[in-house]
Coordinates of C-alpha atoms in Angstrom, one line a residue:
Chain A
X1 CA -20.3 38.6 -15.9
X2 CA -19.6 41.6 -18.0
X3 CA -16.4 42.0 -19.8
X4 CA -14.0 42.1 -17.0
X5 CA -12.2 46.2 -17.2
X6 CA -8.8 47.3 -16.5
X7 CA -8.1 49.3 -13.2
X8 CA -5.5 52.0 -13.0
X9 CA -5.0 53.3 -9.5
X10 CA -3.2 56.4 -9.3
X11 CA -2.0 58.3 -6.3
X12 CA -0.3 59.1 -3.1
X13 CA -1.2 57.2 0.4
X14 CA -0.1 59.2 4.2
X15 CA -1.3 57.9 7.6
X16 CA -1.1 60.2 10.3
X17 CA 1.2 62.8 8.0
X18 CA 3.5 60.2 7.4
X19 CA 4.6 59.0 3.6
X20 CA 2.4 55.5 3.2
X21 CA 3.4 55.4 -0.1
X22 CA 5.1 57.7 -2.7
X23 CA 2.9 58.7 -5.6
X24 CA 2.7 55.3 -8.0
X25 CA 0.9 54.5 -10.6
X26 CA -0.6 50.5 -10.8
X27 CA -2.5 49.2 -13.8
X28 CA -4.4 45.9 -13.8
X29 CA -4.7 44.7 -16.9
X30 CA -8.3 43.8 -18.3
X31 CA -8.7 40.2 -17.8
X32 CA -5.0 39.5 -16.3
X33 CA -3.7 38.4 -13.4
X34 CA -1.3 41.1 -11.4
X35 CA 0.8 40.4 -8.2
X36 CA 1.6 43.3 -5.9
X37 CA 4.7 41.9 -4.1
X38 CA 6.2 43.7 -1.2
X39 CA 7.3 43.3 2.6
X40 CA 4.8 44.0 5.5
X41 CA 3.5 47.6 5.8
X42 CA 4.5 48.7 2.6
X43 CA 0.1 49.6 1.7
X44 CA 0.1 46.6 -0.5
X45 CA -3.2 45.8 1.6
X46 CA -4.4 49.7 2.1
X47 CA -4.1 49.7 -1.8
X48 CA -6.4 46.9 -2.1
X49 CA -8.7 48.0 -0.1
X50 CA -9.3 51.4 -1.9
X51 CA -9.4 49.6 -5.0
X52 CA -12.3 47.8 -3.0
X53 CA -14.0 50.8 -2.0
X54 CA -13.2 49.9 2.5
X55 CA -12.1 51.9 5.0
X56 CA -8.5 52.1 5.3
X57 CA -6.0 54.0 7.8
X58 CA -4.6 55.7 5.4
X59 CA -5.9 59.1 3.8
X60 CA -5.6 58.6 -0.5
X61 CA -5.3 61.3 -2.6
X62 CA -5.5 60.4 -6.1
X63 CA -8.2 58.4 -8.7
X64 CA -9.1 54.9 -8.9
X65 CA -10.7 54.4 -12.6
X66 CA -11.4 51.8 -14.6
X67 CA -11.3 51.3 -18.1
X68 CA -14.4 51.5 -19.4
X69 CA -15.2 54.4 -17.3
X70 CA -17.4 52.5 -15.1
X71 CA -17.9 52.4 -11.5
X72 CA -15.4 50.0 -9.5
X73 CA -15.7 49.2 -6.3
X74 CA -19.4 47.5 -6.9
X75 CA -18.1 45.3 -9.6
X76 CA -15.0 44.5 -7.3
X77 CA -15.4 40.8 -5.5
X78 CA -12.7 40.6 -2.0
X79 CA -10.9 37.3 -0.8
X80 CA -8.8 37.9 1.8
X81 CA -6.1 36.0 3.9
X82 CA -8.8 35.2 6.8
X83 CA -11.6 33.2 4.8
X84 CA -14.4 35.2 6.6
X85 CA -16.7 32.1 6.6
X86 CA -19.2 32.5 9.2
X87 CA -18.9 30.0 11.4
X88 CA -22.7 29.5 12.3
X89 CA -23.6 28.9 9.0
X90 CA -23.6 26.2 6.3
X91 CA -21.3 25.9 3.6
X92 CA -24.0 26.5 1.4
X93 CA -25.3 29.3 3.0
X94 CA -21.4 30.7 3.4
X95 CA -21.5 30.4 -0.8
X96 CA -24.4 32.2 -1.1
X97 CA -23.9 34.9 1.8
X98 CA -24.1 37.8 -1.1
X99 CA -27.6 37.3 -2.5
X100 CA -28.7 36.4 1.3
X101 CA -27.1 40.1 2.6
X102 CA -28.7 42.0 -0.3
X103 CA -32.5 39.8 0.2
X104 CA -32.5 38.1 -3.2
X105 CA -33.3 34.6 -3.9
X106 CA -30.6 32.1 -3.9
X107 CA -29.7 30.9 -7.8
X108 CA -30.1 26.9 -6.6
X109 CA -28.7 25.8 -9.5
X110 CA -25.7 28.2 -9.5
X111 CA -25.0 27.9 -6.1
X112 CA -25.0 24.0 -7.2
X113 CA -23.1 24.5 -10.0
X114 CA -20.1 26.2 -8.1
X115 CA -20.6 23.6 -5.5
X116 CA -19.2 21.3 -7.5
X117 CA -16.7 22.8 -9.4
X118 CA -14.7 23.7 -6.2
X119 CA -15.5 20.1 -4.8
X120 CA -17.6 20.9 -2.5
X121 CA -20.9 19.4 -3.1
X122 CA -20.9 16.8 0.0
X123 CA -19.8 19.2 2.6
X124 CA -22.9 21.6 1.5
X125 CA -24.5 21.4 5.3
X126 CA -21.5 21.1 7.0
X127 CA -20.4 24.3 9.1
X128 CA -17.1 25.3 8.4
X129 CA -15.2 24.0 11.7
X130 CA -15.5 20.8 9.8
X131 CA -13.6 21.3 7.1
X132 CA -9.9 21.9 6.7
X133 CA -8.1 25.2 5.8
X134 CA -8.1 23.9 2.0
X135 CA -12.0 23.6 1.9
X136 CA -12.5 26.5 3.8
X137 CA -10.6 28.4 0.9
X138 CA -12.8 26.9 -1.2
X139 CA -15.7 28.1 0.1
X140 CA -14.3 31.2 0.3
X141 CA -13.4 31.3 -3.4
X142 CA -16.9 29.4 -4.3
X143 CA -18.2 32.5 -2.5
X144 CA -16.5 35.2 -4.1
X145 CA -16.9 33.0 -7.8
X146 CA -21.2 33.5 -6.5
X147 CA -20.6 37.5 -6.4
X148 CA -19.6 36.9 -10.8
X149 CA -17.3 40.1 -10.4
X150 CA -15.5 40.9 -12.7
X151 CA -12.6 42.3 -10.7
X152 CA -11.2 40.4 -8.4
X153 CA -9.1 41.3 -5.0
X154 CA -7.2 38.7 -3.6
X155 CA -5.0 39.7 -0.7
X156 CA -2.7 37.0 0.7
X157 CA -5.5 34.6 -0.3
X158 CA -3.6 31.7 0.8
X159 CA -1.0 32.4 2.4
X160 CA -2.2 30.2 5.9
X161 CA -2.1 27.2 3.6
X162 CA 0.0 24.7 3.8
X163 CA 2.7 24.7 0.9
X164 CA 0.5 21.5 -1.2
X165 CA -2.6 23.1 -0.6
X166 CA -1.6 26.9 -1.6
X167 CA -0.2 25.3 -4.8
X168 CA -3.4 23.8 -5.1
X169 CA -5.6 26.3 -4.4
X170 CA -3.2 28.6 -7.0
X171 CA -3.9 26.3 -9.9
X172 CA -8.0 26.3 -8.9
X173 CA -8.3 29.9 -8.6
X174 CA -6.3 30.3 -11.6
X175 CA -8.9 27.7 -13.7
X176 CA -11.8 29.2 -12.3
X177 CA -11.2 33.1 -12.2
X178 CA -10.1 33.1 -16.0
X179 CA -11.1 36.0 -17.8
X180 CA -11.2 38.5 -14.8
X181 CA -8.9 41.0 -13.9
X182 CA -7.7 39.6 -10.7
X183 CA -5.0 41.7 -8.2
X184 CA -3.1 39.6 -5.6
X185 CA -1.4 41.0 -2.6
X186 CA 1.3 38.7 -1.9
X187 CA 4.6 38.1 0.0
X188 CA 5.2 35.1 -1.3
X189 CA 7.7 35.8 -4.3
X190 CA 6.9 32.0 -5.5
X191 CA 3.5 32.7 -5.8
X192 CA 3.6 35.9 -7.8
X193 CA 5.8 34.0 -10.2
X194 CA 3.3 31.3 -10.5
X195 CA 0.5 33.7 -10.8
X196 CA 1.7 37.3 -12.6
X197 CA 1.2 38.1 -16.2
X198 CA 2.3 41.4 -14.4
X199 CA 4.3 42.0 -11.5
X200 CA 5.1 44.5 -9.3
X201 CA 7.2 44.8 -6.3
X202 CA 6.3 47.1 -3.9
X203 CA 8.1 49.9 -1.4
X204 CA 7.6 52.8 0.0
X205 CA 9.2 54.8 -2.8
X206 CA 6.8 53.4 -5.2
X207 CA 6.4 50.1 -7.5
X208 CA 8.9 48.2 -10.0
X209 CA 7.5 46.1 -12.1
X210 CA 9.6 42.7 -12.7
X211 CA 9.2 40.5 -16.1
X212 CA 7.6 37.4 -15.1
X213 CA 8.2 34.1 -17.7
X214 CA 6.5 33.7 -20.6
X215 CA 5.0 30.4 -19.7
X216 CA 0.9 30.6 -19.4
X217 CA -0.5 30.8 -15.6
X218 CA -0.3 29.2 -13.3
X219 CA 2.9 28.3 -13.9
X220 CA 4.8 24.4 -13.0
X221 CA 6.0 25.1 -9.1
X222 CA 8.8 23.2 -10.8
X223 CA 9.4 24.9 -13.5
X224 CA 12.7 26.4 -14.1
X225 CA 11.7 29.8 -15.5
X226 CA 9.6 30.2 -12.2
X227 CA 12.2 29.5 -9.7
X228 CA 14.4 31.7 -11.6
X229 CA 11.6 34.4 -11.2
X230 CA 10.7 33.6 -7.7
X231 CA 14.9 34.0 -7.2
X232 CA 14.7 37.2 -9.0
X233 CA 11.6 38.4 -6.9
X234 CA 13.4 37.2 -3.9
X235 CA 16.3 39.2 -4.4
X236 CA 14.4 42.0 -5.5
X237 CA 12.9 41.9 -1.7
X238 CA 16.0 41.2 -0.1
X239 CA 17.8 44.4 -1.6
X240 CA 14.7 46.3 -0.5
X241 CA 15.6 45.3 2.9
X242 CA 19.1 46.1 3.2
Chain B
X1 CA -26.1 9.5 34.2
X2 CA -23.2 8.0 35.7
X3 CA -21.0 10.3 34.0
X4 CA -22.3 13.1 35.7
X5 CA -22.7 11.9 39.0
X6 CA -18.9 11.1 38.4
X7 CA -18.5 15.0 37.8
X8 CA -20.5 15.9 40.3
X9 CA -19.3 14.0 43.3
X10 CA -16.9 16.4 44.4
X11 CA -19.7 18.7 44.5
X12 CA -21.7 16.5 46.5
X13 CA -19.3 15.0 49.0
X14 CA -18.5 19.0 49.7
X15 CA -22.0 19.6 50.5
X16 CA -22.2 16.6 52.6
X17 CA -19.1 17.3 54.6
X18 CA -20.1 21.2 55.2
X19 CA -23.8 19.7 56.4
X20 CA -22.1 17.4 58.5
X21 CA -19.9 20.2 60.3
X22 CA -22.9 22.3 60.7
X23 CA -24.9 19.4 62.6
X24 CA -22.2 18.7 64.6
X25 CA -21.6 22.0 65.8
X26 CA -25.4 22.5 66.3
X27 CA -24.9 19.5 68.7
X28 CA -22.1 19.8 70.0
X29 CA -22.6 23.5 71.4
X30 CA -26.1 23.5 72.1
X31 CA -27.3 26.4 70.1
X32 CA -31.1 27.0 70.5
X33 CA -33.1 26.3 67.8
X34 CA -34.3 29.9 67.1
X35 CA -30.9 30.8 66.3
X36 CA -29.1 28.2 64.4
X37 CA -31.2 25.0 63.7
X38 CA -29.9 21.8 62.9
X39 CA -30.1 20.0 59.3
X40 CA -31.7 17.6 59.8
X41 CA -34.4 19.9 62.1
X42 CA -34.3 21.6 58.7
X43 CA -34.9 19.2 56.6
X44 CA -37.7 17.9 58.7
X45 CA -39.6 21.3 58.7
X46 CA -39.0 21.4 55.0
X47 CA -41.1 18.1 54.4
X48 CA -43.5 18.9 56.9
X49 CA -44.1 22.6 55.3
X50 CA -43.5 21.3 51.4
X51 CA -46.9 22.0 50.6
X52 CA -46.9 25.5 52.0
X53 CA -43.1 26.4 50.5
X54 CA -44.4 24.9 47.2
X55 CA -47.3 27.4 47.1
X56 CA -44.5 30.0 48.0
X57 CA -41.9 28.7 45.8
X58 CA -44.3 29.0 42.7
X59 CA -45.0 32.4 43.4
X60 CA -41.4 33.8 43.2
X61 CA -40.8 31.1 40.2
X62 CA -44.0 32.7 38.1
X63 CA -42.0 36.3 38.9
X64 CA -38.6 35.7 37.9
X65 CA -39.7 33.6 35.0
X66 CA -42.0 36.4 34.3
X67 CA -39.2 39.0 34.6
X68 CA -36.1 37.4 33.2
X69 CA -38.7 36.9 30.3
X70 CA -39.8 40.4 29.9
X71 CA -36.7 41.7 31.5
X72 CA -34.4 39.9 28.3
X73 CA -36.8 40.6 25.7
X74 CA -36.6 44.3 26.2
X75 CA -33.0 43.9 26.8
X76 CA -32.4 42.3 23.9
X77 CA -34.4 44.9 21.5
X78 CA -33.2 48.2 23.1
X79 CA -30.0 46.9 22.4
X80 CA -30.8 46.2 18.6
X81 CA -32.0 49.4 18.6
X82 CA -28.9 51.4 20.1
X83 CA -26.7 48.8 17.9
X84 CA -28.3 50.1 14.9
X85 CA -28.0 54.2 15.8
X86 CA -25.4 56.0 16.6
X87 CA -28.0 58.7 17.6
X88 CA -30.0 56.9 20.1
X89 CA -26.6 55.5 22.0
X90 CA -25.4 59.0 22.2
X91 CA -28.8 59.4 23.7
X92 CA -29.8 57.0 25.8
X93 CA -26.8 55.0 26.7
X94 CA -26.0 57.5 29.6
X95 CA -29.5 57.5 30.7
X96 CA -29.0 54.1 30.7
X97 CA -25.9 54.0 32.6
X98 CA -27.7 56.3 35.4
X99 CA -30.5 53.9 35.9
X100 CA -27.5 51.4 36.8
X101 CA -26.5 54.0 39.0
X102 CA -29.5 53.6 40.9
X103 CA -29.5 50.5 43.7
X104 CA -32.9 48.7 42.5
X105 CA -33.3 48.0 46.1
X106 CA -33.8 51.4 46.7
X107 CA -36.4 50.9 44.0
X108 CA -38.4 48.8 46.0
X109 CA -40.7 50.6 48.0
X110 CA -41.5 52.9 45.1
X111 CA -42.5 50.2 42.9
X112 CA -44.5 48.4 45.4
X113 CA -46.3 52.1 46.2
X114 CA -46.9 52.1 42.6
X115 CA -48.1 49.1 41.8
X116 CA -49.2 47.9 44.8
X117 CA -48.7 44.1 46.8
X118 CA -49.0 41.6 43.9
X119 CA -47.4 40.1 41.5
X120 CA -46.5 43.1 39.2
X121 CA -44.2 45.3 41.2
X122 CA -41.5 42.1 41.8
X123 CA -41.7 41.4 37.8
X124 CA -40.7 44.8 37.4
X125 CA -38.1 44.3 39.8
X126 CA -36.7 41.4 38.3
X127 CA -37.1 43.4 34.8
X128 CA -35.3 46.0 35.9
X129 CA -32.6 43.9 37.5
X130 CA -31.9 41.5 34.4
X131 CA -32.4 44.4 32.0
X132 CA -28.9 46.0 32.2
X133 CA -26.5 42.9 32.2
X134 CA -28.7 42.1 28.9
X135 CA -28.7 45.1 27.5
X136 CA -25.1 45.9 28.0
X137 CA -23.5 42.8 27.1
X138 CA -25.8 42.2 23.7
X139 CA -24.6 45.7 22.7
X140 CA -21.3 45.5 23.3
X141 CA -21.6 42.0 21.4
X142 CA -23.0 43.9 18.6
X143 CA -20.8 46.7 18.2
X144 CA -17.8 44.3 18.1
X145 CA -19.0 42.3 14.6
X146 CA -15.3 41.0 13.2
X147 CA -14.7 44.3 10.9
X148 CA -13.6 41.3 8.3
X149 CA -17.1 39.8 7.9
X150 CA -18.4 43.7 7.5
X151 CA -15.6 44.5 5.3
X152 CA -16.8 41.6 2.9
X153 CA -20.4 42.3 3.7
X154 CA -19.6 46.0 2.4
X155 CA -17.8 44.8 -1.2
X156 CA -21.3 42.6 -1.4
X157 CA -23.4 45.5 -1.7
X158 CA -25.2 44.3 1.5
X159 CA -28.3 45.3 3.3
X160 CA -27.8 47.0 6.3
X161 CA -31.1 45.1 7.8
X162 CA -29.5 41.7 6.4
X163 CA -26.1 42.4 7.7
X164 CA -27.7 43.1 11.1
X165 CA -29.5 39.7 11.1
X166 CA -27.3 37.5 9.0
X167 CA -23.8 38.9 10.5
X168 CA -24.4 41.1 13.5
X169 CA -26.8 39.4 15.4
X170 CA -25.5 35.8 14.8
X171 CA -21.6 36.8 16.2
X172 CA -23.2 38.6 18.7
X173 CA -25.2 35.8 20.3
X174 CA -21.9 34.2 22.8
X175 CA -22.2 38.0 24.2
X176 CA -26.0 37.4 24.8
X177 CA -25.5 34.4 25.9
X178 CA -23.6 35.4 28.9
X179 CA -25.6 38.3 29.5
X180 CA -28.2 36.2 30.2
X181 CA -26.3 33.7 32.4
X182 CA -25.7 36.7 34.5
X183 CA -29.3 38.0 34.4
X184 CA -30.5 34.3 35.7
X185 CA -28.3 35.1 38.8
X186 CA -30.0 38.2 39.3
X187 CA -33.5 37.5 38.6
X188 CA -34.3 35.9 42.2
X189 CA -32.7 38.7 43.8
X190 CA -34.9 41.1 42.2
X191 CA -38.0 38.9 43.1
X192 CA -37.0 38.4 47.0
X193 CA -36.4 42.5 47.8
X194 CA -39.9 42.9 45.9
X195 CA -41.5 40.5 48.7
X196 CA -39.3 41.9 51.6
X197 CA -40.7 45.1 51.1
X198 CA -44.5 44.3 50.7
X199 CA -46.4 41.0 50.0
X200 CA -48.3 38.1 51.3
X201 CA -46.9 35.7 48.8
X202 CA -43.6 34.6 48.0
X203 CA -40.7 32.6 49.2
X204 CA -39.2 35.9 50.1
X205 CA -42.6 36.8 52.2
X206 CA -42.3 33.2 53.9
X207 CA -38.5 33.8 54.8
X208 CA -39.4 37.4 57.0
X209 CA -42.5 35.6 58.1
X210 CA -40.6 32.8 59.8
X211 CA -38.3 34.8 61.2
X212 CA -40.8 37.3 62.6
X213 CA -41.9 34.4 64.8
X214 CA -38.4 33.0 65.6
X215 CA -38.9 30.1 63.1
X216 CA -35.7 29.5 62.1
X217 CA -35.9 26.5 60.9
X218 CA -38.8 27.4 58.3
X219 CA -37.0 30.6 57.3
X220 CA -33.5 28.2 56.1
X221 CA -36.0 25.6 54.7
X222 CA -37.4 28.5 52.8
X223 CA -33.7 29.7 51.6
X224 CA -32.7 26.5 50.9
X225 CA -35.4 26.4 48.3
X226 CA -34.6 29.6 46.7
X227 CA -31.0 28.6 46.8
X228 CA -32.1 25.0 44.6
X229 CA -34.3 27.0 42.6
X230 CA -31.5 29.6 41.8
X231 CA -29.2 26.7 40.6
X232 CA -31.3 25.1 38.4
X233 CA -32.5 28.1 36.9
X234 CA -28.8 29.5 36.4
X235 CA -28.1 25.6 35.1
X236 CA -31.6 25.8 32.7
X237 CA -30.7 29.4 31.1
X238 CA -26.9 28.2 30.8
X239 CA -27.8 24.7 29.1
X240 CA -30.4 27.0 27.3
X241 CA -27.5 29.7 25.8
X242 CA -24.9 26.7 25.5
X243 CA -26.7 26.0 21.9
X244 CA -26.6 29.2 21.2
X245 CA -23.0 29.7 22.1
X246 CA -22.4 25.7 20.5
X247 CA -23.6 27.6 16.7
X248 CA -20.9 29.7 16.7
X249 CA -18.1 27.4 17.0

């Protein structure tokens, strides 16, 4: 993996005519982790996506740039809410779906080597209705870890987990994405405070950014700096709302 | 075994009762042989005949098998092919939707002017019969790939060609599948018209033979075997895509 670049996306988003979002500016920090926070609908998703380089509803006008001045949707890596394994397919083969769809070889001993670092090793030839919604994650994030992006998209990554398992899968991703710059849409105020060196909350009129605590990520769930954060974020949302 | 006669007993004890209702009416009104004959007058014929409904009977097998065969492959590739242009469905799906138009009955007699009595103008019947439901319903499966899996393929840098065979094809196989249960259906039909209209082979020849000389009870010993052959080839193709549907679970 090459040094991992910030991303500033800058711009204005309309479907149909219609305001998506007001012009905002969002800058991922190289190497750091930064939560977008924000209700349903708000183009938390849409702005993940361009950042991505997909199709979206939504017509963009502005500049997604990175950095360094490279390119950045080919050195972008996507792991969304949905784990997107493919069901008639081993987990191994689910790992290694990226080398398979571009025709190389598979790196055996990487594919190995991730295998085991997300736990995964004996459940390499299982398919994945065999394995709960924690190991499917896993894959999922064994899959994307394959891709060695540098920047990393994570949109409500684990949101269907249950609340041991998301804390769980938090603390993993955490350990094994270090050193990328990693965006997370999110509703989940107590996961932005677990997981933000930056974040934002998001609404139509545009994004505020909210000090997250000191404490290195990922945060104690316990801690009291985060729940003070996740009550912070929380009212943040709720004021939103009324 | 026991477990599926235990499934199938309703099945069976239906078909018993229905036989036993139409032997009873048989005697009890006196119908004349020619017209409606008894079971058991049919069942009699059939063992008598077995030899001669065989030979038939592998005839019309070797041209469905033949034409679900040829009929699926091309299916299945045209509708790769349309899957992978948006030119060529423009094109050819309404040609392809006019040819659907056409009753393949109505086919018949052209076909069998064509290519004459024997065995190659029912396989193209049964071709053209199982082609469409094949066709139409592997397409559809193709064009409706979970836009998640292509989303992900997309931020992968992926190969069109590998995306078709590694994601495309895979999630469309269920819709294949039942494509094909349909075209088993089919295929016998297709087969049978072919024969009606011209041939000296065939359980479909057999059946209008029979019945041109008012033997009933040959012609329902006849039906009765394309009926069993139907069944077990719609049960074969279904146990057949069952795996293939099973993969994708």
């Amino acid at each position: 993996m090459s040094q991992a670049p910030g991303i500033t996306v800058k711009g204005r988003a309309e479907i149909g005519g219609a305001r998506l979002f007001a012009p905002l500016t969002l800058e991922l920090a190289p190497g750091a982790w930064t939560c977008l926070l924000g209700g349903s609908g708000v183009g938390k998703s849409t702005i993940l996506r361009l950042v991505a380089g997909l199709e979206t509803e939504a017509a963009f006008t502005g500049d997604i740039s990175a950095s360094d001045g490279g390119p950045v949707a080919p050195r972008v890596g996507y792991m969304a809410q949905d784990d997107l394994l493919l069901p008639w397919a081993s987990v191994a083969q689910n790992i290694a779906l990226g080398p398979r769809l571009r025709g190389d070889p598979t790196e055996r001993d990487r594919l190995a080597g991730l295998m085991a670092r997300v736990g995964l090793n004996e459940h390499a030839q299982k398919r994945p209705y065999a394995l709960s919604g924690g190991q499917r994650q896993r894959v999922a994030l064994a899959r994307t870890l394959m891709e060695d992006k540098p920047v990393i998209l994570l949109d409500e990554p684990f949101s269907a987990l249950d609340a041991r398992t998301r804390a769980e899968m938090q603390d993993l991703a955490v350990e094994l994405l270090a050193g990328r710059t990693v965006l997370v849409v999110t509703h989940d105020p107590g996961e932005a405070a677990r997981l933000g060196h930056s974040v934002q909350v998001m609404t139509p009129e545009g994004l505020t950014e909210v000090t997250p605590p000191k404490a290195a990520i990922p945060r104690g769930v316990d801690a009291q700096e985060t729940l003070a954060c996740q009550a912070d974020l929380m009212r943040h949302l709720m004021a939103l709302a009324a | 075994m026991t477990r599926a006669l235990i499934k199938a007993w309703p099945a069976l004890a239906a078909t018993a009762f229905a036989l036993a209702i139409w032997q009873a009416i048989v005697t009890l009104s006196g119908v004349p042989r020619f017209i409606l004959p008894a079971p058991a007058l049919v069942a009699e014929t059939w063992w008598t005949n077995r030899w001669v409904i065989a030979e038939h009977a592998w005839i019309t097998a070797v041209e469905v098998f033949l034409g679900l065969g040829i009929g699926a492959l091309v299916g299945v590739a045209t509708a790769i092919q349309l899957a992978t242009s948006r030119y060529a469905r423009l094109l050819v799906q309404p040609v392809l939707v006019f040819t659907q138009a056409l009753p393949v009955f109505a086919l018949a007699p052209i076909l069998t002017l064509w290519l004459g009595f024997g065995l190659s103008s029912k396989v193209l019947m049964c071709v053209l019969i199982v082609y469409f439901p094949v066709a139409a319903s592997f397409l559809d499966g193709l064009l409706r790939t979970p836009p998640g899996y292509l989303d992900l393929a997309r931020t992968m840098q992926a190969r069109p060609g590998q995306v078709l065979w590694r994601i495309r094809v895979p999630a469309a196989l269920p819709s294949l599948a039942s494509g094909l249960r349909l075209a088993a259906v089919y295929a016998p039909i297709g087969a049978v018209i072919g024969e009606w209209v011209g041939a000296s082979r065939g359980l479909g020849y057999l059946m209008l033979l029979a019945n041109g000389r008012s033997k009933t009870d040959l012609m329902f010993a006849a039906l009765l075997t394309l009926g069993v052959f139907s069944v077990l080839l719609h049960l074969g193709v279904r146990a057949l895509t069952r795996r293939m549907v099973r993969e994708e679970v």
